[in-house]
Tab-separated table of C-alpha atoms and ligand atoms in Angstrom:
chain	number	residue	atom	x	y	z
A	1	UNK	CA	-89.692	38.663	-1.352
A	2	UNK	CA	-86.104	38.185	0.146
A	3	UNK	CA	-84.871	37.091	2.978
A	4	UNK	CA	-80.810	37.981	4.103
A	5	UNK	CA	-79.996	35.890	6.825
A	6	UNK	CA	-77.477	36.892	8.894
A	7	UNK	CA	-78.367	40.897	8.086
A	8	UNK	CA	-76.122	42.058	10.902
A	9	UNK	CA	-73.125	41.403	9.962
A	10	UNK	CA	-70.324	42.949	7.937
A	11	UNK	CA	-71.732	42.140	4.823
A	12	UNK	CA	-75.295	41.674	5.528
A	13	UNK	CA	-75.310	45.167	6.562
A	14	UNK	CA	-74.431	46.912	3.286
A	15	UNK	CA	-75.964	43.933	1.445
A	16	UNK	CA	-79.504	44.386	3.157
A	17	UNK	CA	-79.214	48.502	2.229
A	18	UNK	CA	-78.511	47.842	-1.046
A	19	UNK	CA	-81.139	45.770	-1.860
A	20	UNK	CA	-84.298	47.768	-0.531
A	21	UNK	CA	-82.924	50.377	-2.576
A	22	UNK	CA	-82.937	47.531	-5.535
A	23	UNK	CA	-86.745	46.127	-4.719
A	24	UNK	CA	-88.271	47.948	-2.406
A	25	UNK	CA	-87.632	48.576	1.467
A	26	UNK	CA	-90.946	45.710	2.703
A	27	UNK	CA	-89.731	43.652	0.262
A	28	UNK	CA	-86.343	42.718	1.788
A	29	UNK	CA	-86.727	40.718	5.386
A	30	UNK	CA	-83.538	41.189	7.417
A	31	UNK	CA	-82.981	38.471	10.261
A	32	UNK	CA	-79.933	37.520	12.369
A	33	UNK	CA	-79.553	36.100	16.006
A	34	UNK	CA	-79.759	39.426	17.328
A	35	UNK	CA	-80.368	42.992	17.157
A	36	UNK	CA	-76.981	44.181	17.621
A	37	UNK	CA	-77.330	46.725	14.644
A	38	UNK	CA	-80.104	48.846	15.997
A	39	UNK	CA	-79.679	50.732	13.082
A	40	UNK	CA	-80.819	48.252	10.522
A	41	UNK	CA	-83.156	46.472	12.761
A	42	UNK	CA	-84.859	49.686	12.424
A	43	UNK	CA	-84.280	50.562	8.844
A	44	UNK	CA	-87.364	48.296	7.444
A	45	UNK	CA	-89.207	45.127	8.333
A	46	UNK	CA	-86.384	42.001	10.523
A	47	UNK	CA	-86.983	39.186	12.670
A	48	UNK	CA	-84.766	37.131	15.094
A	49	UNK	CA	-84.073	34.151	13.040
A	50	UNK	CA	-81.691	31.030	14.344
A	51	UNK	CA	-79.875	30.243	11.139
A	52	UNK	CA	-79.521	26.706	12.661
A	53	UNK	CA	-83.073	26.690	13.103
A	54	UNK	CA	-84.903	24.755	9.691
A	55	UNK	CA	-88.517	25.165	11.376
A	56	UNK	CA	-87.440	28.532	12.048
A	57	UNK	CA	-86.454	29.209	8.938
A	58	UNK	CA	-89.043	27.904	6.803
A	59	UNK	CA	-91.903	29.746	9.026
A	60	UNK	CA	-90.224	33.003	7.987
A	61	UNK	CA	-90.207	32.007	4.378
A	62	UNK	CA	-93.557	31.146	4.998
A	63	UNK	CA	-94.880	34.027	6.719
A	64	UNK	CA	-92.963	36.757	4.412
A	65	UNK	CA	-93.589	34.936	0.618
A	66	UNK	CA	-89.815	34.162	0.893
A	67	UNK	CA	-88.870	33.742	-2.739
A	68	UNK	CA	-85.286	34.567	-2.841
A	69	UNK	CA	-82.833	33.591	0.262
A	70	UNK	CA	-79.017	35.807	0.907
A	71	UNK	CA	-77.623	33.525	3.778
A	72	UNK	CA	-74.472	35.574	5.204
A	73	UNK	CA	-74.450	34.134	8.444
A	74	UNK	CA	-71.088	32.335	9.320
A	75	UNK	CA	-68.145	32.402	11.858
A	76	UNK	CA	-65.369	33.603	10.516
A	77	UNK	CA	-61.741	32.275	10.068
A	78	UNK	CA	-60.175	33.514	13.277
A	79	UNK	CA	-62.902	32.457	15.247
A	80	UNK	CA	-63.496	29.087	13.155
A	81	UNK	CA	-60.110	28.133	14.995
A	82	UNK	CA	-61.504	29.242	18.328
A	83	UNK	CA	-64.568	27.635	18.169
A	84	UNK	CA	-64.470	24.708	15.121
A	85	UNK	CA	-67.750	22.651	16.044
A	86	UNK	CA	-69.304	25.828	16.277
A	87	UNK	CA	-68.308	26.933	13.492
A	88	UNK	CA	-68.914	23.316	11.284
A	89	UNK	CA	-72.691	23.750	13.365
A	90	UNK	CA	-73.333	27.099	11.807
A	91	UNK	CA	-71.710	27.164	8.321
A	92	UNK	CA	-72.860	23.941	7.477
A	93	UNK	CA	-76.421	23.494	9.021
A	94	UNK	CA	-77.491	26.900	7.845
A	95	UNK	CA	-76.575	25.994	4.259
A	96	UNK	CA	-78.182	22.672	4.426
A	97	UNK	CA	-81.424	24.233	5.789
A	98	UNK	CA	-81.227	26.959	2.639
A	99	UNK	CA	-80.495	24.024	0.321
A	100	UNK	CA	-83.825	21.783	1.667
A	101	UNK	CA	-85.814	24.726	1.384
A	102	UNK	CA	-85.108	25.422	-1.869
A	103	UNK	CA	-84.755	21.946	-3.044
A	104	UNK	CA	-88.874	21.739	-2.084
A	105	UNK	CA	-89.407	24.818	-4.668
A	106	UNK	CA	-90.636	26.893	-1.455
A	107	UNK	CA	-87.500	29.298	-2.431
A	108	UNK	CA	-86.508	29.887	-6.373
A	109	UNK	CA	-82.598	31.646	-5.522
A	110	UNK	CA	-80.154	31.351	-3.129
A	111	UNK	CA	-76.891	33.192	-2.430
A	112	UNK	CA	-74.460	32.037	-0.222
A	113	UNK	CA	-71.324	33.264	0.349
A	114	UNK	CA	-67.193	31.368	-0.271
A	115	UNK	CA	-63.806	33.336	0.596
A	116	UNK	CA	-60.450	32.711	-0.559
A	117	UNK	CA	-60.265	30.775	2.256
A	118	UNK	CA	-61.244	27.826	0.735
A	119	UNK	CA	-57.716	27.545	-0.472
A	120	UNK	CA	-54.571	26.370	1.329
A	121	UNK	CA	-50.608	25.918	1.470
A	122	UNK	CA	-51.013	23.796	-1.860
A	123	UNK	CA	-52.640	25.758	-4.052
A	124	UNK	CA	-50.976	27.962	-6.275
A	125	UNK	CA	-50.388	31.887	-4.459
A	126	UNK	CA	-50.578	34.015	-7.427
A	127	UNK	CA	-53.133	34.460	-9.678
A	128	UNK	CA	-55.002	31.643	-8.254
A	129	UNK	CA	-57.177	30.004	-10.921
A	130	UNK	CA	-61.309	28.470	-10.361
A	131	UNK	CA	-59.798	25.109	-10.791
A	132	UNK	CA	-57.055	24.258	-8.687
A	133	UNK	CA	-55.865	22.673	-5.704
A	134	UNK	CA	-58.349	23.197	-2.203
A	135	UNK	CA	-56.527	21.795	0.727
A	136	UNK	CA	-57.826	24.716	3.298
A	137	UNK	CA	-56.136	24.445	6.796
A	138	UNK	CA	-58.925	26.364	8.859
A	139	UNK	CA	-62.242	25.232	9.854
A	140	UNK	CA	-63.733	28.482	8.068
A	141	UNK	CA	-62.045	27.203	5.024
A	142	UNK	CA	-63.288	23.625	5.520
A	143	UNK	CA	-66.577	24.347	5.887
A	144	UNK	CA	-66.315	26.750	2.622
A	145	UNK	CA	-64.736	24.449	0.297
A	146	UNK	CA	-67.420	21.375	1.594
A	147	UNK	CA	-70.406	23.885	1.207
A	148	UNK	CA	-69.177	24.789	-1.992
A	149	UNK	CA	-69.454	20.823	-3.210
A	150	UNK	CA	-73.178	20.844	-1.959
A	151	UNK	CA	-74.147	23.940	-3.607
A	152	UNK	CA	-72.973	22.552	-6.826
A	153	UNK	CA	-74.349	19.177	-5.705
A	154	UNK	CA	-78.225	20.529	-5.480
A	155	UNK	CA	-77.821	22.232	-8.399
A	156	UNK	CA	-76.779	19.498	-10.734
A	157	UNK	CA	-79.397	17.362	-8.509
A	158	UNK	CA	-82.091	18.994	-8.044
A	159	UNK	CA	-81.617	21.909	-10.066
A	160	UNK	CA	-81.553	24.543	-6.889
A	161	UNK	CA	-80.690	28.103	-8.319
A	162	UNK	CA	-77.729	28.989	-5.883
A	163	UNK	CA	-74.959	31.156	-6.750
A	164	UNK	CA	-71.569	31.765	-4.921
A	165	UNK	CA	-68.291	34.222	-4.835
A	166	UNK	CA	-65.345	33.493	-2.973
A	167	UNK	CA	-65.122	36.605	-1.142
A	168	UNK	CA	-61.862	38.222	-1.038
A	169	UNK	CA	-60.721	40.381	2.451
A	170	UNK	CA	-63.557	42.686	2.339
A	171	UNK	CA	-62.733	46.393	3.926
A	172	UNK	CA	-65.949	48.431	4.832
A	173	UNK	CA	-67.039	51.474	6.818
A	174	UNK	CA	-70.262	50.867	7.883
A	175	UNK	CA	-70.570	47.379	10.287
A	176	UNK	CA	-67.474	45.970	11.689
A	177	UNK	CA	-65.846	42.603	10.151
A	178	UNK	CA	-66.816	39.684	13.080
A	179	UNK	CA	-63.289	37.625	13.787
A	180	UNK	CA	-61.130	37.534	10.030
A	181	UNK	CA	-58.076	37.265	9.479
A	182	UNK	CA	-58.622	40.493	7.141
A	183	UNK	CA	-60.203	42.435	9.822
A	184	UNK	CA	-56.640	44.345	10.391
A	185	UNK	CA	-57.729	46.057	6.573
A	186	UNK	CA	-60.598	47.415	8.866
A	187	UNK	CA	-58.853	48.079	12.202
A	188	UNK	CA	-56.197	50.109	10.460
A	189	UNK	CA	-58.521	52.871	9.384
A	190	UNK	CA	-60.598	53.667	12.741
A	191	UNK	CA	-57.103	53.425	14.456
A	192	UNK	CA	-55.230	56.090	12.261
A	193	UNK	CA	-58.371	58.042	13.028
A	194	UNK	CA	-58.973	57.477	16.606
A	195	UNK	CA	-54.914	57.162	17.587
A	196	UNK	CA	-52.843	58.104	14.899
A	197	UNK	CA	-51.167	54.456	15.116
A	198	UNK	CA	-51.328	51.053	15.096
A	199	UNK	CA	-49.961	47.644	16.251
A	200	UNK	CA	-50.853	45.145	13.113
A	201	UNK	CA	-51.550	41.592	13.594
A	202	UNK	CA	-50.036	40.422	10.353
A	203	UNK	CA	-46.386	41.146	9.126
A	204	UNK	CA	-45.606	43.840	6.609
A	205	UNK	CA	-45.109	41.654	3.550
A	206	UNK	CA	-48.431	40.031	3.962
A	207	UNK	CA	-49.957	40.348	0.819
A	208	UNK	CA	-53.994	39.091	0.159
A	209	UNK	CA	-56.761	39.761	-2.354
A	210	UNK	CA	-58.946	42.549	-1.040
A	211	UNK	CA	-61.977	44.237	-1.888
A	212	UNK	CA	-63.934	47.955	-0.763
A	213	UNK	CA	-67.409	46.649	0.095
A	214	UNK	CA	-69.188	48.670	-2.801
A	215	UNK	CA	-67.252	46.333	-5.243
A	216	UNK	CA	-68.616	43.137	-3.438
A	217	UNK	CA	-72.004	44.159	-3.013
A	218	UNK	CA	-71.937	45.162	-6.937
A	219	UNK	CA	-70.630	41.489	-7.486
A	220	UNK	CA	-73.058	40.096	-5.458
A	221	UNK	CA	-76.281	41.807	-6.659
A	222	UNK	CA	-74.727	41.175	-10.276
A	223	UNK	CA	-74.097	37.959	-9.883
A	224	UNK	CA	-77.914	37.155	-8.782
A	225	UNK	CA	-78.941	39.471	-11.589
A	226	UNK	CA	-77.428	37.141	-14.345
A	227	UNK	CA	-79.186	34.871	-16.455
A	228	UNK	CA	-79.373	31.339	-14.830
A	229	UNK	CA	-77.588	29.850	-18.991
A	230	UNK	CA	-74.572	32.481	-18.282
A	231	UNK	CA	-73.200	30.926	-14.963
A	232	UNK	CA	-70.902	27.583	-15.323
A	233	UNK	CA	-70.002	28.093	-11.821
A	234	UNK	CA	-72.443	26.567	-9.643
A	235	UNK	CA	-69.550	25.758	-6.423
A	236	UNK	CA	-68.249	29.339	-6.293
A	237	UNK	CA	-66.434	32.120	-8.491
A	238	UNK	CA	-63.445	33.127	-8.106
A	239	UNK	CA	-63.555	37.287	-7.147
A	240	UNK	CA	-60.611	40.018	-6.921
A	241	UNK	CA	-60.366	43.194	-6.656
A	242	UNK	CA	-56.692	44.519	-5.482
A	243	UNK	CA	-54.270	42.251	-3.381
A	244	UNK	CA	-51.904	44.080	-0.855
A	245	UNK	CA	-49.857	43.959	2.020
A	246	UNK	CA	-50.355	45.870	5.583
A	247	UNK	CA	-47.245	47.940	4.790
A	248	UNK	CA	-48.766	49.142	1.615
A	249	UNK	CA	-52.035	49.952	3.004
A	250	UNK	CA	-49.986	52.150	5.569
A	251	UNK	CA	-48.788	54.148	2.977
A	252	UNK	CA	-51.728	54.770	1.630
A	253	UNK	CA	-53.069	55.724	4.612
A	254	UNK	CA	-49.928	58.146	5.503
A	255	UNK	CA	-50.537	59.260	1.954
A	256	UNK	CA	-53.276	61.217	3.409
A	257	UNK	CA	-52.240	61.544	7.258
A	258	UNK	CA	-48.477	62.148	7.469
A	259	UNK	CA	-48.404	61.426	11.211
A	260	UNK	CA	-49.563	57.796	11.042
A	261	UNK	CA	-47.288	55.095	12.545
A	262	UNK	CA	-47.341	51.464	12.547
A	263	UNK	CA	-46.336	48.903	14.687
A	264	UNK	CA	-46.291	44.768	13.761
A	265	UNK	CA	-47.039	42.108	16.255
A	266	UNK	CA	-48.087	38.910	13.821
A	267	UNK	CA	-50.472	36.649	15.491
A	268	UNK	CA	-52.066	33.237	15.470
A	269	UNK	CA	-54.022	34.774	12.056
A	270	UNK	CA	-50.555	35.232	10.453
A	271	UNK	CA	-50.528	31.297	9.888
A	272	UNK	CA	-53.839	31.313	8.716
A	273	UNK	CA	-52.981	34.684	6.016
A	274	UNK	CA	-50.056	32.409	5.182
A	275	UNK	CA	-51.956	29.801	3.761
A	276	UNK	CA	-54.154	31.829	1.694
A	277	UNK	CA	-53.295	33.011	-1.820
A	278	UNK	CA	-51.766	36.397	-2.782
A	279	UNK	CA	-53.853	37.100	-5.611
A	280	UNK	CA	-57.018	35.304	-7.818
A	281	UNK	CA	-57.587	34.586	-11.193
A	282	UNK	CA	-61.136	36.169	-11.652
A	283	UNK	CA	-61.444	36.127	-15.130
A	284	UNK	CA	-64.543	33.350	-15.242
A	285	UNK	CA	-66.509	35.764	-13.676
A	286	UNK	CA	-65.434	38.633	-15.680
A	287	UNK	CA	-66.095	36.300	-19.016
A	288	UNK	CA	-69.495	35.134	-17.411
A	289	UNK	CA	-71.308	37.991	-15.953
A	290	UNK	CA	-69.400	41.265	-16.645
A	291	UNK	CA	-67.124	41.741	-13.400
A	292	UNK	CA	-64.946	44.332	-13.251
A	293	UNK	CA	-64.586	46.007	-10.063
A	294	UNK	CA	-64.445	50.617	-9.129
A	295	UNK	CA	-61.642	50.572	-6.137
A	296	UNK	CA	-57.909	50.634	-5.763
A	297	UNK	CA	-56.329	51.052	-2.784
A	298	UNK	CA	-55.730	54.756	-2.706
A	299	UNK	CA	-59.349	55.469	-3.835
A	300	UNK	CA	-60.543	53.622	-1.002
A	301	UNK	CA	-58.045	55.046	1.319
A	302	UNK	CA	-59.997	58.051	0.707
A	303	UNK	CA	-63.093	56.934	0.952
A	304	UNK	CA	-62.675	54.559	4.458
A	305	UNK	CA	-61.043	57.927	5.825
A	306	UNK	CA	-63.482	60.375	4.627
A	307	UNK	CA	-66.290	58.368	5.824
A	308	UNK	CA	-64.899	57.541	8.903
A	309	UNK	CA	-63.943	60.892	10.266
A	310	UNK	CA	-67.628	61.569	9.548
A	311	UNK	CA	-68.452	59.127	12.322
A	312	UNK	CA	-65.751	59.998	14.974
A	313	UNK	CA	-66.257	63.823	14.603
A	314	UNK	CA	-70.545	62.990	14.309
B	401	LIG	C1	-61.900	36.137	7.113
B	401	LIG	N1	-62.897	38.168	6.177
B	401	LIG	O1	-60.892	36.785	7.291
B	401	LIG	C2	-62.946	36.708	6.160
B	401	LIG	C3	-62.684	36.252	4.755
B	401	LIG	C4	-60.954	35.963	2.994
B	401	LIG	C5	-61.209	36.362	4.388
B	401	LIG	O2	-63.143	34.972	4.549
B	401	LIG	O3	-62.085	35.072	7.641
């Protein structure tokens, strides 16, 4: 059975959805700290699991025939720079605790999660290849790139099955993103909805790699799909989708509501988008396991909007 730890979340939310409709509702344990998405929590079987927790952990493996572990719990960027040995505590403990488990046997795949985030000022902005320079300036990013050594490290060691995508900005209508930088991809929607403008927290010409969630949960559940011979990234594939900048998401967005306005008011996160990379090289993952991703911008323009009205005018 599998576990998704960390079910909650922005991810974890679509991820958990997806895969009951993949294997089977009971066969797909959702935990996180808390049941702040009543919604899932009472979509199919979940537990309150501390992701810091190994005894914790293992019990639930234990108890549910855990075979297969998604662990998408993590602070975030923004709040990484809040809160940094909070963030170190989480990101890193909960991998370790994944790792051990699986190193024992007890667990045969794991999935944990990167972002573009583990690059930094150094590395090379566009078209950002899987080798290159990693000199992240954010604890999120720190804690990304180091993870990403030990997940190849208990692979070549031990021969652990884990597999790992850098995650671009990931835009989504269902949960909300918890404390990115790339949250404003989010905010901009429900605000042209709920008040026909909005103040952005990055400047206009910020351009980043983003993705529509249906395009990373496809790369996700691919990704685990493959054949264990046809990955020769065991630290963490490069993933893109479409890179763009808050004033071009506005006009896609005004595109479809002609009374939208915009307002920017760059923030602490604007030094953090600044060290991040315009746009990824992605073509390991299309040569190893068939990536290609559905959305552009506009497409998901319509889709964030459509959906989103839905649940304002519900
Ligand atoms: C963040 N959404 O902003 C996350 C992601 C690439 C960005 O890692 O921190």
């Amino acid at each position: 059975k599998i576990l998704v730890i960390g079910a909650c979340g922005q991810i974890g939310t679509e991820l958990t959805t997806k895969l009951r409709e993949l294997h089977g509702t009971d066969n797909v344990i959702a935990s996180d700290i808390n049941t702040r998405n009543l919604e899932l929590v009472n979509a199919g079987p979940f537990e309150i699991l501390d992701a810091k927790n190994f005894n914790a952990i293992k019990d639930c493996c234990v108890n549910h025939e855990i075979d297969t572990i998604y662990l998408m719990a993590a602070l975030l960027s923004a709040t990484g720079e809040k809160y940094p040995m909070e963030a170190w505590d989480l990101n890193m403990n909960s991998l370790f605790h994944v790792l051990n488990l699986a190193k024992t046997g007890q667990i045969k795949k794991v999935f944990w999660p990167s972002s573009i985030a583990v690059f930094g000022p150094t590395t090379p902005r566009e078209n950002t290849p899987q080798h290159t320079i990693c000199e992240p300036t954010t604890v999120y990013g720190i804690t990304k790139q180091v993870g990403e050594r030990w997940c190849e490290y208990y692979h070549e060691k031990y021969g652990v099955d884990v597999r790992s995508i850098r995650y671009p900005g990931i835009i989504s209508h269902k949960a909300m993103p918890g404390g990115g930088t790339t949250d404003y991809a989010v905010e901009i929607y429900h605000e042209a909805i709920k008040e026909g403008k909005y103040e952005c927290f990055l400047s206009e010409d910020t351009s980043l790699p983003m993705m529509f969630m249906d395009d990373a949960i496809k790369a996700t559940t691919d990704l685990m799909a493959a054949p264990s011979e046809s990955i020769s990234i065991r630290s963490s594939y490069n993933l893109s989708a479409i890179s763009f900048t808050p004033k071009d998401i506005f006009e896609s967005i005004k595109a479809e509501m002609p009374e939208f306005t915009i307002t920017y008011q760059p923030d602490f996160r604007q030094a953090i988008a600044d060290s991040w990379p315009s746009s990824i090289d992605d073509s390991v993952a299309r040569k190893d396991w068939n990536w290609s991703h559905d959305f552009d911008l506009d497409t998901m323009t319509k889709e964030m909007l459509s959906q989103l009205k839905k649940k304002y005018t519900a």
